[in-house]
XYZ file of C-alpha atoms in Angstrom:
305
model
C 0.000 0.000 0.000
C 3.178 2.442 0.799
C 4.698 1.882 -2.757
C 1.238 2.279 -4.606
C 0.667 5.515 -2.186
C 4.016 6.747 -3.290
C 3.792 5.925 -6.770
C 0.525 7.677 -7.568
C 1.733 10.725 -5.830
C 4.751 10.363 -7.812
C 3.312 9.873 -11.153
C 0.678 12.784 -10.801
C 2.613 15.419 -9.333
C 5.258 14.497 -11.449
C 3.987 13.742 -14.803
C 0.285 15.511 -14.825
C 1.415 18.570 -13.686
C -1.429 18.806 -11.073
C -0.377 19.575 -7.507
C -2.345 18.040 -4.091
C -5.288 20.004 -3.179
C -5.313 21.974 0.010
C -7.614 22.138 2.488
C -7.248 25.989 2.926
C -5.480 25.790 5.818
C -2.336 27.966 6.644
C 0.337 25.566 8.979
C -0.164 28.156 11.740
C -4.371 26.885 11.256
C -3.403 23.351 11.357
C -1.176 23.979 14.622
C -4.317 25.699 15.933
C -6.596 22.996 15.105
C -4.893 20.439 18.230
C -3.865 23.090 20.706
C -2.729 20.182 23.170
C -0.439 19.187 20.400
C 1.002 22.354 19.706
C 1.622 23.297 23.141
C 3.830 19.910 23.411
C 5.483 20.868 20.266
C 6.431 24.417 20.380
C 9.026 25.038 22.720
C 11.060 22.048 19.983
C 9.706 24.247 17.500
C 11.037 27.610 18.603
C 14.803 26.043 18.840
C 17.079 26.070 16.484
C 18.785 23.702 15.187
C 22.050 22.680 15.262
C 23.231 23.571 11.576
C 25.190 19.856 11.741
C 22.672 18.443 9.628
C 20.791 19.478 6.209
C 17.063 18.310 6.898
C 14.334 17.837 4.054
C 11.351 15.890 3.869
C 10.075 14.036 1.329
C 6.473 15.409 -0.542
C 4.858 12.498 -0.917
C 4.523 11.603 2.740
C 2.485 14.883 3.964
C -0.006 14.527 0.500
C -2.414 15.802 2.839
C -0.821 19.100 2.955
C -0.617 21.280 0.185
C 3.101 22.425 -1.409
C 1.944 25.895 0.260
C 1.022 24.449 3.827
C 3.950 22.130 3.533
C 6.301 25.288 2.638
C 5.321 26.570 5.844
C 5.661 23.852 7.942
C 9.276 24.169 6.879
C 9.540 26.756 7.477
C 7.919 26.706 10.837
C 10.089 23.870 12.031
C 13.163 25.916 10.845
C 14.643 23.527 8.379
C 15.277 24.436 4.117
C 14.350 21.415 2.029
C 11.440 19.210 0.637
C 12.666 16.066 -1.230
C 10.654 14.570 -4.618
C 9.300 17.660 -6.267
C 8.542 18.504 -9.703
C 8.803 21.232 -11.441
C 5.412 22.327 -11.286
C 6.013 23.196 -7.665
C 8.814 24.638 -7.377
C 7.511 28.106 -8.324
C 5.957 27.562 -4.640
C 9.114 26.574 -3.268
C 11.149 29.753 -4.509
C 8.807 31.848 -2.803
C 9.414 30.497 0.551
C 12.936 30.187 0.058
C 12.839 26.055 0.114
C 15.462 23.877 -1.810
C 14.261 20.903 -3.790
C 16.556 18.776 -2.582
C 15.659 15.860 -4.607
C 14.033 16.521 -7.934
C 11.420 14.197 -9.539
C 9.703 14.251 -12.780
C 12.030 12.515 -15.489
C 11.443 8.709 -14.407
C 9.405 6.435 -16.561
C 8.314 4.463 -13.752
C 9.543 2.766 -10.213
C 9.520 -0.409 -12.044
C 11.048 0.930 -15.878
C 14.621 1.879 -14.907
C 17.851 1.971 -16.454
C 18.946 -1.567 -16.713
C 16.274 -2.011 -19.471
C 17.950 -1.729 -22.891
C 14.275 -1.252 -24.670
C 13.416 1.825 -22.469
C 16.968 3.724 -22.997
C 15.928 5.775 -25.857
C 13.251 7.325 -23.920
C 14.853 7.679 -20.859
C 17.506 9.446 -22.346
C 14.732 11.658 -24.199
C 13.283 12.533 -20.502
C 16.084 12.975 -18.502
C 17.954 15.111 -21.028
C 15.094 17.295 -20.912
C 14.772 17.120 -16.794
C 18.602 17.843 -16.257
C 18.139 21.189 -18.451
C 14.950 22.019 -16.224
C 16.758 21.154 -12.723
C 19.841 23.083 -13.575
C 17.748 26.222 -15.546
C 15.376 26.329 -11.829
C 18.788 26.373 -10.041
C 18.649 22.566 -8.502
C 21.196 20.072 -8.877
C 19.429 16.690 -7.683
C 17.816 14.665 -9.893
C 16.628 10.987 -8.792
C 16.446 7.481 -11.602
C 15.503 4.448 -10.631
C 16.860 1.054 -11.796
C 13.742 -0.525 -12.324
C 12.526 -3.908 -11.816
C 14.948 -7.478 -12.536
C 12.018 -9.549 -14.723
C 14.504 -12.619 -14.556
C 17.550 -10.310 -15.777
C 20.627 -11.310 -13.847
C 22.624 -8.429 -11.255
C 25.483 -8.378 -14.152
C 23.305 -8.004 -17.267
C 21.544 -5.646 -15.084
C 24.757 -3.724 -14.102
C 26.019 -3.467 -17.488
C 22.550 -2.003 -18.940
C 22.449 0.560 -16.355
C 25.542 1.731 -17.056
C 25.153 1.874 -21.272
C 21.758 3.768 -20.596
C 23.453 6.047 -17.520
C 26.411 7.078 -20.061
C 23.812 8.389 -22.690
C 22.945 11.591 -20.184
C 25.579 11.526 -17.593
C 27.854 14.287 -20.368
C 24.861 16.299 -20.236
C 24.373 16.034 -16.107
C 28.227 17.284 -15.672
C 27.534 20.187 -17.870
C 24.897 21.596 -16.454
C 26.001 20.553 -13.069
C 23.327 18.148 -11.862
C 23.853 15.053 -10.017
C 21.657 11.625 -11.137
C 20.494 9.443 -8.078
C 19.682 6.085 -8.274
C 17.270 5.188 -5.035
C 18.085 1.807 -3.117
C 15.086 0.539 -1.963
C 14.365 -2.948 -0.243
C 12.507 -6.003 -2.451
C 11.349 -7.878 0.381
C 8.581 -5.998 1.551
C 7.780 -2.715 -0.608
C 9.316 -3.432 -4.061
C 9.388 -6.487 -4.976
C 12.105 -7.661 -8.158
C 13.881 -3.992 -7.893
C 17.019 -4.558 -9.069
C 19.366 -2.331 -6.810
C 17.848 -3.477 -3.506
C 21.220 -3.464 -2.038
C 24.344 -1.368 -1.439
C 27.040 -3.550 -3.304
C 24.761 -3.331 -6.488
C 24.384 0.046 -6.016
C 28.012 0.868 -5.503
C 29.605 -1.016 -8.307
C 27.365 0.957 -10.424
C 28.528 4.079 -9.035
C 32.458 2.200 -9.694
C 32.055 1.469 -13.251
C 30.322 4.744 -14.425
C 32.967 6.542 -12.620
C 31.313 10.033 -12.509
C 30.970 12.561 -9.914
C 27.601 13.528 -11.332
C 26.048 10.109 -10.600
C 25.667 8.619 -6.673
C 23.208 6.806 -4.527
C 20.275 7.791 -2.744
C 20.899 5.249 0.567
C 17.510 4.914 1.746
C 17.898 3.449 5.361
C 14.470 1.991 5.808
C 15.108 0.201 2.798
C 18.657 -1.022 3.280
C 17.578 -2.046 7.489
C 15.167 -4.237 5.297
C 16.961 -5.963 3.217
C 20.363 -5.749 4.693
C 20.641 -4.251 8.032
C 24.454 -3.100 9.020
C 23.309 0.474 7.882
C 26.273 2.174 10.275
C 28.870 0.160 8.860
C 27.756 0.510 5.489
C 27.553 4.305 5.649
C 30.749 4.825 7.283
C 32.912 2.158 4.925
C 30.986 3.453 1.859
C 29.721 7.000 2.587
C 31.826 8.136 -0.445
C 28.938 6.746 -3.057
C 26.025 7.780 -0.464
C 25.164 11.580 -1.530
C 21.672 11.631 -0.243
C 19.454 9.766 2.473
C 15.955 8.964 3.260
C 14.386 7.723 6.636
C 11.652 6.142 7.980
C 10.958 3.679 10.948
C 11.560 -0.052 10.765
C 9.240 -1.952 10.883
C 5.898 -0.069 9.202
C 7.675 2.746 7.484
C 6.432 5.383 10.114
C 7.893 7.642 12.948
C 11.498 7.127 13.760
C 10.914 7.533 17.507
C 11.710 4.646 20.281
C 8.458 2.672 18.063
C 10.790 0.956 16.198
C 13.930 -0.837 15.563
C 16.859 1.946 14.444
C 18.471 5.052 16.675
C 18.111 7.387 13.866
C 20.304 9.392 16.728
C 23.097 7.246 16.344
C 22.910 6.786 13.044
C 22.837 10.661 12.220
C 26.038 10.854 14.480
C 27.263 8.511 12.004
C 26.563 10.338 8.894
C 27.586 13.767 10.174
C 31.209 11.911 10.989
C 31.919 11.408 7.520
C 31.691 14.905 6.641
C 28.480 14.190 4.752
C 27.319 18.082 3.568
C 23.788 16.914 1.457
C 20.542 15.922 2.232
C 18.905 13.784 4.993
C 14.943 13.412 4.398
C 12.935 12.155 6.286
C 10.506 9.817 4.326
C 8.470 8.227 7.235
C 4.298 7.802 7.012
C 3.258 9.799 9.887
C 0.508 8.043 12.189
C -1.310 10.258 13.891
C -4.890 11.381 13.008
C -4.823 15.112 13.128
C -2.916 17.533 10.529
C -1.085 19.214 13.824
C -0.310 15.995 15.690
C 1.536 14.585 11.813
C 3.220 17.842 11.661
C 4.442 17.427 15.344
C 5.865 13.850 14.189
C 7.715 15.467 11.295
C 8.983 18.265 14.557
C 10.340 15.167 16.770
C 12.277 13.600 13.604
C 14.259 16.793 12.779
C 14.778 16.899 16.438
C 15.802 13.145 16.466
C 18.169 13.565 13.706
C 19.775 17.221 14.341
C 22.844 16.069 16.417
């Protein structure tokens, strides 16, 4: 239900052009609406954070917010960045002052990536066209996705990526955007994606060789399918430019609910001199717009060390 949920959003923000309706509520009126809530949340709120970390969050997961509510709930909780937006939004963004920190919009499909031969031609078509529109808006992240095996082996699959990856990683470097390919686990949310774990991923990033191409290490996706996510980051941190959270198991809050210390392993990441994105891509639980917003609050809190 997560991956359909985040591939509709995807697809129709992304590739109609049509943003989430509102509910003509400012952030400040959503606050308002659970007093109780806001009270516990706004001394958090009115701190400042530590600067250590750069904190996004990824559209998809508040889709009951609009991009204007969800601009200033960024801006209310004093962080920069929403992850996964296309360019029909980011007119919004520019008028709050918020980075897309991950850009969306040129993929065919979660399951149609890059190690298909057939689809090359018209990814190349879409992402040469995406790379001119991330780099003309002033963006430089731009995410791909390897798509699904279908009985392909890892190698065949490694060696199509690459062939389709060289056809618009020339145009990436000169206009100074960076390609991502997400990581995301097969055993519960995706089944068959190819680059469900990190050595796929990172002999990729080895044979293409490019500074404009790196990995989007998703750590509720890796916990899933691989676990050892401190290790991993801090013997392989080099190919890791951007990553996504959520809680293990259920893909929500990343409080003492579930499994990881999100503490710990932001500790981690900051230690490697790690300078991009961390987004947090969790489902928030509760049942009022104030009390999800106050979820999103305890995360950045969580994660600013």
């Amino acid at each position: 239900m997560h991956n359909n949920a985040r591939r509709k959003l995807l697809q129709s923000m992304a590739m109609t052009g049509v943003g989430i309706a509102g509910v003509g509520l400012t952030a400040s009126g959503l606050a308002a609406a659970d007093s109780t809530t806001a009270r516990k949340g706004s001394n958090a709120m009115n701190t400042p954070l530590k600067g250590n970390v750069n904190h996004s969050v990824s559209r998809w997961t508040y889709g009951d917010l609009s991009i204007e509510e969800l601009c200033e709930t960024v801006k209310q909780l004093g962080f920069g960045a929403i992850d996964l937006v296309g360019p029909e939004d980011w007119p919004v963004l520019k008028q709050y002052g918020i980075d897309s920190s991950m850009c969306n919009g040129a993929e065919i499909s979660l399951e149609d990536g890059f190690i298909h031969a057939e689809l090359h031609d018209e990814l190349e078509a879409r992402y040469l066209k995406h790379i001119d529109l991330v780099a003309d808006a002033g963006y430089t992240n731009l995410i791909c996705f390897s798509g699904n095996a279908r009985g392909m082996s890892p190698e065949d699959g490694l060696e199509n990526a690459v062939k389709g990856l060289q056809r618009i990683l020339p145009h990436a470097q000169k206009r100074n955007v960076v390609i991502f390919m997400e990581l995301f686990n097969s055993k519960v949310d995706h089944p068959d994606y190819m680059a469900d774990n990190s050595a796929w991923g990172i002999e990729l990033c080895k044979r293409l060789g490019s500074e404009h191409f790196s990995l989007l290490y998703d750590i509720y996706h890796m916990q899933i399918n691989e676990g050892d996510i401190i290790r991993t980051i801090r013997d392989n941190h080099q190919y890791f430019g951007h990553y996504h959270t959520a809680g293990v198991p259920g893909r929500h809050e990343i409080d003492a609910s579930q499994e990881l210390n999100y503490e710990a392993i932001a500790k981690a990441i900051v230690q490697t001199g790690f300078k991009g994105y961390l987004a947090q891509e969790f489902i928030p639980t509760p049942k009022s717009k104030a009390s999800r917003i106050e979820s999103l609050n305890q995360a950045i809190q969580i994660c600013d060390v």
